[in-house]
């Protein structure tokens, strides 16, 4: 049985998910189909619970993404109180992907990592300072570099 979850997400996250997981745009927002073996599919499957009665789902506001997935059991539903946590986990997937890609190029080329961040954003058609504040994205990578340097200092000390 095909089931759907509609989440309210930031614009940059919507564009990233559509580009990364091969989604599509519709008049109601972005649509994304995930398999059970994918990372998002595993998250949905792990959190789904047995609900014998229909559950009222809150209407999302703003930019939305609809995730469709397959579930054999009709009474297994993704709980509405976990929508916020799923959105935060999707944001963590974005952050991890951005850090891994920028780190790979930054370690080889060196220099300013802002250029590499812009290349990552351009790949997913995310407009800096329109869809997301560019300094916020730079801070994600800068904080990562700071954590790594602290770990290295502890190892050497």
Coordinates of N, CA, C and O in Angstrom, one line a residue:
X1 N 0.8 -1.2 0.0 CA 0.0 0.0 0.0 C 0.9 1.2 0.0 O 1.8 1.3 0.8
X2 N 0.6 2.2 -0.9 CA 1.4 3.4 -1.0 C 0.9 4.4 0.1 O -0.3 4.6 0.3
X3 N 1.8 4.9 0.9 CA 1.5 5.8 1.9 C 2.3 7.1 1.7 O 3.3 7.1 1.1
X4 N 1.8 8.2 2.3 CA 2.4 9.5 2.1 C 2.6 10.3 3.4 O 1.7 10.2 4.2
X5 N 3.7 11.0 3.4 CA 4.0 11.9 4.5 C 4.2 13.2 3.9 O 5.1 13.3 3.0
X6 N 3.6 14.3 4.4 CA 3.8 15.6 3.8 C 4.4 16.5 5.0 O 3.8 16.6 6.0
X7 N 5.7 16.9 4.7 CA 6.4 17.7 5.7 C 6.6 19.1 5.3 O 6.7 19.4 4.1
X8 N 6.7 20.0 6.2 CA 7.0 21.4 6.0 C 8.5 21.5 6.2 O 9.0 21.3 7.2
X9 N 9.2 21.9 5.1 CA 10.7 22.0 5.1 C 11.1 23.3 4.6 O 10.4 24.0 3.8
X10 N 12.4 23.7 4.9 CA 12.9 24.9 4.2 C 13.1 24.7 2.7 O 13.3 23.6 2.3
X11 N 13.3 25.8 2.0 CA 13.4 25.7 0.5 C 14.7 25.0 0.1 O 14.7 24.1 -0.8
X12 N 15.8 25.3 0.8 CA 17.1 24.6 0.5 C 17.0 23.1 0.7 O 17.5 22.3 -0.1
X13 N 16.3 22.7 1.7 CA 16.2 21.3 2.0 C 15.3 20.6 1.0 O 15.6 19.5 0.6
X14 N 14.3 21.3 0.5 CA 13.4 20.7 -0.5 C 14.2 20.5 -1.8 O 14.1 19.4 -2.4
X15 N 15.0 21.5 -2.2 CA 15.7 21.4 -3.4 C 16.8 20.3 -3.3 O 17.1 19.5 -4.2
X16 N 17.4 20.2 -2.1 CA 18.4 19.1 -1.9 C 17.8 17.7 -2.0 O 18.4 16.9 -2.7
X17 N 16.7 17.5 -1.3 CA 16.1 16.2 -1.3 C 15.6 15.8 -2.7 O 15.7 14.6 -3.1
X18 N 15.0 16.7 -3.5 CA 14.6 16.4 -4.8 C 15.8 16.1 -5.7 O 15.8 15.1 -6.5
X19 N 16.9 16.8 -5.6 CA 18.1 16.5 -6.3 C 18.8 15.2 -5.9 O 19.3 14.5 -6.8
X20 N 18.9 15.0 -4.6 CA 19.6 13.8 -4.1 C 18.9 12.5 -4.3 O 19.4 11.5 -4.7
X21 N 17.6 12.5 -4.1 CA 16.8 11.3 -4.1 C 15.9 11.2 -5.3 O 14.9 10.5 -5.3
X22 N 16.2 12.0 -6.3 CA 15.5 11.9 -7.6 C 14.0 12.1 -7.5 O 13.2 11.2 -7.7
X23 N 13.6 13.3 -7.0 CA 12.2 13.6 -6.8 C 11.7 14.4 -7.9 O 12.4 14.6 -9.0
X24 N 10.5 14.9 -7.8 CA 9.9 15.7 -8.9 C 9.0 16.8 -8.2 O 8.6 16.7 -7.1
X25 N 8.8 17.9 -9.0 CA 8.0 19.0 -8.5 C 6.6 18.9 -9.0 O 6.4 18.4 -10.2
X26 N 5.6 19.2 -8.2 CA 4.2 19.3 -8.6 C 3.6 20.6 -8.2 O 4.3 21.4 -7.5
X27 N 2.3 20.8 -8.4 CA 1.7 22.1 -8.0 C 1.5 22.2 -6.5 O 1.4 23.3 -6.0
X28 N 1.5 21.1 -5.8 CA 1.4 21.1 -4.4 C 2.7 21.1 -3.6 O 2.8 21.2 -2.4
X29 N 3.8 21.0 -4.3 CA 5.1 21.0 -3.7 C 6.0 19.9 -4.4 O 5.8 19.5 -5.5
X30 N 7.0 19.5 -3.7 CA 7.9 18.4 -4.2 C 7.4 17.1 -3.8 O 6.9 16.9 -2.7
X31 N 7.6 16.1 -4.7 CA 7.2 14.7 -4.4 C 8.5 13.8 -4.4 O 9.3 14.0 -5.3
X32 N 8.6 12.9 -3.5 CA 9.7 12.1 -3.4 C 9.3 10.6 -3.1 O 8.5 10.5 -2.1
X33 N 9.7 9.7 -3.9 CA 9.4 8.3 -3.5 C 10.6 7.6 -3.0 O 11.7 7.7 -3.6
X34 N 10.5 7.0 -1.8 CA 11.7 6.3 -1.2 C 11.4 4.8 -1.1 O 10.3 4.4 -0.9
X35 N 12.4 4.1 -1.3 CA 12.3 2.6 -1.1 C 12.6 2.3 0.3 O 13.2 3.1 1.1
X36 N 12.3 1.1 0.7 CA 12.4 0.7 2.1 C 13.9 0.6 2.5 O 14.3 0.7 3.6
X37 N 14.8 0.3 1.5 CA 16.2 0.1 1.8 C 17.0 1.4 1.8 O 18.1 1.4 2.2
X38 N 16.4 2.5 1.4 CA 17.1 3.8 1.4 C 17.2 4.3 2.8 O 16.5 3.8 3.7
X39 N 18.0 5.3 3.0 CA 18.2 5.9 4.4 C 16.9 6.4 4.9 O 16.5 6.2 6.1
X40 N 16.2 7.2 4.1 CA 14.9 7.8 4.6 C 13.9 6.7 4.8 O 13.1 6.7 5.7
X41 N 13.9 5.7 3.9 CA 12.9 4.6 4.0 C 13.1 3.8 5.3 O 12.2 3.4 6.0
X42 N 14.4 3.6 5.7 CA 14.7 2.9 6.9 C 14.2 3.7 8.1 O 13.7 3.2 9.1
X43 N 14.4 5.1 8.1 CA 14.0 5.9 9.2 C 12.4 5.8 9.3 O 11.9 5.7 10.4
X44 N 11.7 5.9 8.2 CA 10.3 5.8 8.3 C 9.8 4.5 8.8 O 8.9 4.4 9.6
X45 N 10.4 3.4 8.3 CA 10.1 2.1 8.8 C 10.3 1.9 10.3 O 9.5 1.2 10.9
X46 N 11.4 2.4 10.8 CA 11.8 2.2 12.2 C 10.8 2.9 13.1 O 10.6 2.5 14.2
X47 N 10.3 4.1 12.6 CA 9.5 4.9 13.5 C 8.0 4.5 13.4 O 7.2 4.8 14.3
X48 N 7.6 3.9 12.3 CA 6.2 3.6 12.1 C 5.7 2.7 13.2 O 6.4 1.8 13.7
X49 N 4.4 2.9 13.5 CA 3.8 2.2 14.6 C 2.4 1.7 14.2 O 1.9 2.1 13.2
X50 N 1.9 0.7 15.0 CA 0.6 0.2 14.7 C -0.5 1.1 15.3 O -0.5 1.5 16.4
X51 N -1.4 1.6 14.4 CA -2.5 2.4 14.8 C -3.8 1.8 14.2 O -4.0 1.8 13.0
X52 N -4.6 1.2 15.1 CA -5.8 0.5 14.6 C -6.9 1.5 14.0 O -7.7 1.1 13.2
X53 N -6.8 2.8 14.3 CA -7.8 3.7 13.9 C -7.1 4.8 13.1 O -5.9 5.1 13.3
X54 N -7.8 5.5 12.2 CA -7.2 6.6 11.4 C -6.6 7.7 12.3 O -7.2 8.0 13.3
X55 N -5.5 8.3 11.9 CA -4.9 9.3 12.6 C -5.0 10.6 11.9 O -4.8 10.7 10.7
X56 N -5.4 11.7 12.7 CA -5.5 13.0 12.1 C -4.1 13.6 11.9 O -3.3 13.6 12.8
X57 N -3.8 14.0 10.7 CA -2.5 14.6 10.3 C -2.5 16.1 10.2 O -3.4 16.6 9.5
X58 N -1.6 16.8 10.8 CA -1.7 18.3 10.7 C -1.3 18.7 9.3 O -0.5 18.1 8.6
X59 N -2.0 19.8 8.8 CA -1.7 20.4 7.5 C -0.4 21.2 7.6 O -0.3 22.1 8.4
X60 N 0.5 20.9 6.7 CA 1.8 21.7 6.7 C 1.6 23.0 6.0 O 0.7 23.2 5.2
X61 N 2.4 24.0 6.5 CA 2.4 25.3 5.9 C 3.7 25.6 5.3 O 4.8 25.1 5.7
X62 N 3.7 26.5 4.3 CA 4.9 26.9 3.6 C 5.4 25.9 2.6 O 4.6 25.2 1.9
X63 N 6.7 25.8 2.5 CA 7.3 24.9 1.5 C 7.1 23.4 2.0 O 7.5 23.1 3.1
X64 N 6.6 22.6 1.1 CA 6.4 21.2 1.5 C 7.1 20.2 0.6 O 7.4 20.5 -0.5
X65 N 7.3 19.0 1.2 CA 7.7 17.9 0.4 C 6.9 16.7 0.8 O 6.7 16.5 2.0
X66 N 6.4 15.9 -0.2 CA 5.6 14.7 0.1 C 6.5 13.5 -0.1 O 7.0 13.3 -1.2
X67 N 6.7 12.7 0.9 CA 7.4 11.5 0.8 C 6.5 10.3 0.7 O 5.7 10.1 1.6
X68 N 6.5 9.6 -0.4 CA 5.7 8.4 -0.5 C 6.6 7.2 -0.4 O 7.7 7.1 -0.8
X69 N 6.0 6.2 0.3 CA 6.7 4.9 0.6 C 5.7 3.8 0.5 O 4.5 4.0 0.6
X70 N 6.2 2.6 0.4 CA 5.4 1.4 0.4 C 5.4 0.7 1.7 O 6.4 0.5 2.3
X71 N 4.2 0.3 2.2 CA 4.1 -0.5 3.4 C 3.0 -1.5 3.2 O 1.9 -1.2 2.8
X72 N 3.3 -2.8 3.6 CA 2.4 -3.9 3.4 C 1.2 -3.8 4.3 O 0.1 -4.1 3.9
X73 N 1.4 -3.4 5.5 CA 0.4 -3.4 6.5 C -0.4 -2.0 6.5 O 0.2 -1.0 6.6
X74 N -1.7 -2.1 6.4 CA -2.5 -0.9 6.3 C -2.5 -0.1 7.6 O -2.6 1.1 7.6
X75 N -2.4 -0.8 8.7 CA -2.5 -0.1 10.0 C -1.2 0.5 10.5 O -1.2 1.1 11.6
X76 N -0.1 0.3 9.8 CA 1.2 0.9 10.2 C 1.2 2.3 9.7 O 1.2 2.5 8.5
X77 N 1.4 3.3 10.6 CA 1.5 4.7 10.2 C 2.7 5.3 10.8 O 3.1 4.9 11.8
X78 N 3.1 6.4 10.1 CA 4.2 7.2 10.7 C 3.5 8.2 11.6 O 2.6 8.9 11.2
X79 N 3.9 8.2 12.9 CA 3.2 9.1 13.9 C 3.4 10.6 13.6 O 4.5 11.0 13.2
X80 N 2.3 11.3 13.7 CA 2.3 12.8 13.4 C 3.2 13.5 14.4 O 3.8 14.6 14.0
X81 N 3.4 13.1 15.6 CA 4.3 13.8 16.5 C 5.8 13.6 16.2 O 6.6 14.3 16.8
X82 N 6.1 12.8 15.2 CA 7.5 12.6 14.8 C 7.9 13.3 13.6 O 9.0 13.2 13.1
X83 N 6.9 14.1 13.0 CA 7.2 14.9 11.8 C 8.4 15.8 12.0 O 9.2 16.0 11.1
X84 N 8.4 16.5 13.1 CA 9.5 17.5 13.4 C 10.8 16.8 13.4 O 11.8 17.3 12.9
X85 N 10.9 15.6 14.1 CA 12.2 14.9 14.2 C 12.6 14.4 12.8 O 13.8 14.4 12.5
X86 N 11.7 14.0 12.0 CA 12.1 13.5 10.6 C 12.6 14.7 9.8 O 13.6 14.6 9.1
X87 N 12.0 15.9 10.0 CA 12.5 17.1 9.3 C 13.9 17.4 9.8 O 14.8 17.7 9.0
X88 N 14.2 17.3 11.1 CA 15.5 17.6 11.6 C 16.5 16.6 11.1 O 17.7 16.9 10.8
X89 N 16.1 15.3 11.0 CA 17.0 14.3 10.5 C 17.3 14.5 9.0 O 18.5 14.3 8.6
X90 N 16.4 14.9 8.3 CA 16.6 15.2 6.8 C 17.6 16.4 6.7 O 18.4 16.4 5.8
X91 N 17.5 17.4 7.6 CA 18.5 18.5 7.6 C 19.9 18.0 8.0 O 20.9 18.4 7.4
X92 N 20.0 17.0 8.9 CA 21.2 16.4 9.2 C 21.8 15.6 8.0 O 23.1 15.7 7.8
X93 N 21.0 15.0 7.2 CA 21.5 14.4 6.0 C 22.0 15.4 5.0 O 23.1 15.2 4.4
X94 N 21.4 16.6 4.9 CA 21.9 17.7 4.1 C 23.3 18.1 4.6 O 24.2 18.3 3.8
X95 N 23.4 18.4 5.9 CA 24.6 18.8 6.5 C 25.7 17.8 6.3 O 26.9 18.2 5.9
X96 N 25.5 16.6 6.5 CA 26.5 15.5 6.3 C 27.0 15.5 4.9 O 28.2 15.4 4.6
X97 N 26.0 15.5 4.0 CA 26.4 15.5 2.5 C 27.2 16.7 2.2 O 28.2 16.5 1.4
X98 N 26.8 17.8 2.6 CA 27.6 19.1 2.3 C 29.0 19.0 2.9 O 30.0 19.3 2.2
X99 N 29.1 18.6 4.1 CA 30.5 18.5 4.8 C 31.3 17.5 4.1 O 32.5 17.8 3.8
X100 N 30.8 16.3 3.7 CA 31.6 15.3 3.1 C 32.1 15.8 1.7 O 33.3 15.6 1.4
X101 N 31.2 16.4 0.9 CA 31.6 16.8 -0.4 C 32.6 18.0 -0.4 O 33.6 18.0 -1.1
X102 N 32.4 19.0 0.5 CA 33.2 20.1 0.6 C 34.6 19.7 1.2 O 35.6 20.2 0.7
X103 N 34.6 18.8 2.1 CA 35.8 18.4 2.8 C 36.7 17.7 1.7 O 37.9 17.9 1.7
X104 N 36.1 16.8 0.9 CA 36.9 16.1 -0.1 C 37.6 17.0 -1.0 O 38.8 16.9 -1.3
X105 N 36.9 18.1 -1.5 CA 37.6 19.0 -2.4 C 38.5 19.9 -1.7 O 39.6 20.3 -2.2
X106 N 38.1 20.4 -0.5 CA 38.9 21.4 0.2 C 40.2 20.8 0.7 O 41.3 21.4 0.6
X107 N 40.3 19.5 1.0 CA 41.5 18.8 1.4 C 42.5 18.7 0.2 O 43.7 18.8 0.4
X108 N 41.9 18.5 -1.0 CA 42.8 18.4 -2.2 C 43.3 19.7 -2.7 O 44.4 19.9 -3.0
X109 N 42.3 20.7 -2.8 CA 42.7 22.0 -3.4 C 43.2 23.0 -2.4 O 44.0 23.8 -2.7
X110 N 42.7 22.9 -1.2 CA 43.1 23.9 -0.2 C 42.4 25.3 -0.5 O 41.5 25.4 -1.2
X111 N 42.9 26.3 0.2 CA 42.3 27.7 -0.1 C 41.0 27.9 0.7 O 40.7 27.3 1.7
X112 N 40.3 28.8 0.1 CA 39.0 29.2 0.7 C 37.9 28.1 0.4 O 37.8 27.8 -0.8
X113 N 37.2 27.7 1.4 CA 36.2 26.6 1.1 C 34.9 27.2 0.7 O 34.0 26.5 0.3
X114 N 34.7 28.5 0.7 CA 33.5 29.1 0.2 C 33.2 28.8 -1.2 O 32.0 28.6 -1.6
X115 N 34.2 28.7 -2.1 CA 34.0 28.4 -3.5 C 33.4 27.0 -3.6 O 32.5 26.7 -4.4
X116 N 33.9 26.0 -2.8 CA 33.4 24.6 -2.9 C 32.0 24.5 -2.3 O 31.2 23.7 -2.8
X117 N 31.7 25.3 -1.3 CA 30.3 25.4 -0.8 C 29.4 25.9 -1.9 O 28.3 25.3 -2.1
X118 N 29.8 26.9 -2.6 CA 28.9 27.4 -3.7 C 28.7 26.4 -4.8 O 27.6 26.3 -5.4
X119 N 29.8 25.6 -5.1 CA 29.6 24.5 -6.1 C 28.6 23.5 -5.6 O 27.8 23.0 -6.4
X120 N 28.7 23.1 -4.4 CA 27.7 22.2 -3.8 C 26.3 22.7 -3.9 O 25.4 22.0 -4.4
X121 N 26.1 24.0 -3.6 CA 24.8 24.6 -3.6 C 24.3 24.7 -5.1 O 23.1 24.5 -5.4
X122 N 25.2 25.0 -6.0 CA 24.8 25.1 -7.4 C 24.4 23.8 -8.0 O 23.5 23.7 -8.9
X123 N 25.0 22.7 -7.5 CA 24.6 21.4 -8.0 C 23.2 21.0 -7.8 O 22.5 20.4 -8.5
X124 N 22.6 21.5 -6.7 CA 21.2 21.3 -6.3 C 20.3 22.5 -6.6 O 19.2 22.5 -6.1
X125 N 20.8 23.5 -7.4 CA 20.1 24.7 -7.7 C 19.6 25.5 -6.5 O 18.5 26.1 -6.5
X126 N 20.4 25.4 -5.4 CA 20.1 26.2 -4.2 C 20.7 27.5 -4.4 O 22.0 27.6 -4.6
X127 N 20.0 28.6 -4.3 CA 20.5 29.9 -4.5 C 21.0 30.5 -3.1 O 20.2 30.6 -2.2
X128 N 22.3 30.8 -3.1 CA 22.8 31.4 -1.8 C 22.2 32.8 -1.6 O 22.0 33.5 -2.5
X129 N 21.9 33.0 -0.3 CA 21.3 34.3 0.2 C 19.9 34.5 -0.3 O 19.3 35.5 0.0
X130 N 19.3 33.5 -1.0 CA 17.9 33.6 -1.4 C 17.1 32.4 -0.7 O 16.2 32.6 0.1
X131 N 17.6 31.2 -1.0 CA 17.0 30.0 -0.4 C 17.5 29.8 1.0 O 16.8 29.3 1.9
X132 N 18.8 30.1 1.2 CA 19.5 29.9 2.5 C 20.6 30.9 2.7 O 21.2 31.4 1.7
X133 N 20.8 31.4 3.9 CA 21.8 32.3 4.2 C 23.2 31.7 4.0 O 23.5 30.6 4.6
X134 N 24.0 32.3 3.1 CA 25.3 31.7 2.8 C 26.2 31.6 4.0 O 27.0 30.6 4.2
X135 N 26.2 32.6 4.8 CA 27.0 32.5 6.0 C 26.6 31.4 7.0 O 27.5 30.9 7.7
X136 N 25.4 31.1 7.0 CA 24.9 30.0 7.9 C 25.5 28.6 7.4 O 26.0 27.8 8.1
X137 N 25.5 28.5 6.0 CA 26.1 27.3 5.4 C 27.6 27.2 5.7 O 28.2 26.2 6.0
X138 N 28.3 28.4 5.5 CA 29.7 28.4 5.8 C 30.0 28.1 7.2 O 31.0 27.4 7.5
X139 N 29.1 28.5 8.1 CA 29.3 28.2 9.6 C 29.2 26.7 9.9 O 29.9 26.2 10.7
X140 N 28.4 26.0 9.1 CA 28.3 24.6 9.3 C 29.6 23.9 9.1 O 30.1 23.1 9.8
X141 N 30.3 24.3 7.9 CA 31.6 23.7 7.6 C 32.7 24.3 8.5 O 33.6 23.5 9.0
X142 N 32.6 25.5 8.9 CA 33.6 26.1 9.8 C 33.5 25.4 11.2 O 34.6 25.1 11.8
X143 N 32.3 25.2 11.7 CA 32.2 24.5 13.0 C 32.7 23.0 12.9 O 33.4 22.5 13.8
X144 N 32.5 22.4 11.7 CA 33.1 21.1 11.5 C 34.6 21.1 11.6 O 35.3 20.3 12.2
X145 N 35.2 22.1 10.9 CA 36.7 22.2 10.9 C 37.2 22.5 12.3 O 38.2 21.9 12.7
X146 N 36.5 23.3 13.1 CA 36.8 23.6 14.5 C 36.8 22.3 15.3 O 37.7 22.0 16.1
X147 N 35.7 21.5 15.2 CA 35.6 20.2 16.0 C 36.8 19.3 15.6 O 37.4 18.7 16.5
X148 N 37.1 19.2 14.4 CA 38.2 18.3 13.9 C 39.5 18.8 14.5 O 40.3 18.0 15.0
X149 N 39.8 20.1 14.5 CA 41.0 20.6 15.0 C 41.1 20.4 16.5 O 42.2 20.1 17.0
X150 N 40.0 20.5 17.2 CA 40.0 20.2 18.7 C 40.3 18.8 18.9 O 41.1 18.5 19.9
X151 N 39.8 17.9 18.2 CA 40.0 16.5 18.4 C 41.5 16.2 18.1 O 42.2 15.4 18.8
X152 N 42.0 16.8 17.1 CA 43.5 16.5 16.7 C 44.4 17.1 17.8 O 45.4 16.5 18.1
X153 N 44.0 18.2 18.4 CA 44.8 18.8 19.5 C 44.8 17.9 20.7 O 45.8 17.7 21.4
X154 N 43.7 17.2 21.0 CA 43.6 16.3 22.1 C 44.4 15.1 21.9 O 45.0 14.5 22.8
X155 N 44.4 14.6 20.7 CA 45.2 13.4 20.3 C 46.7 13.7 20.5 O 47.5 12.9 21.0
X156 N 47.1 14.9 20.0 CA 48.6 15.2 20.1 C 49.0 15.6 21.5 O 50.2 15.6 21.8
X157 N 48.1 16.1 22.3 CA 48.5 16.6 23.7 C 48.8 15.4 24.6 O 48.6 14.3 24.5

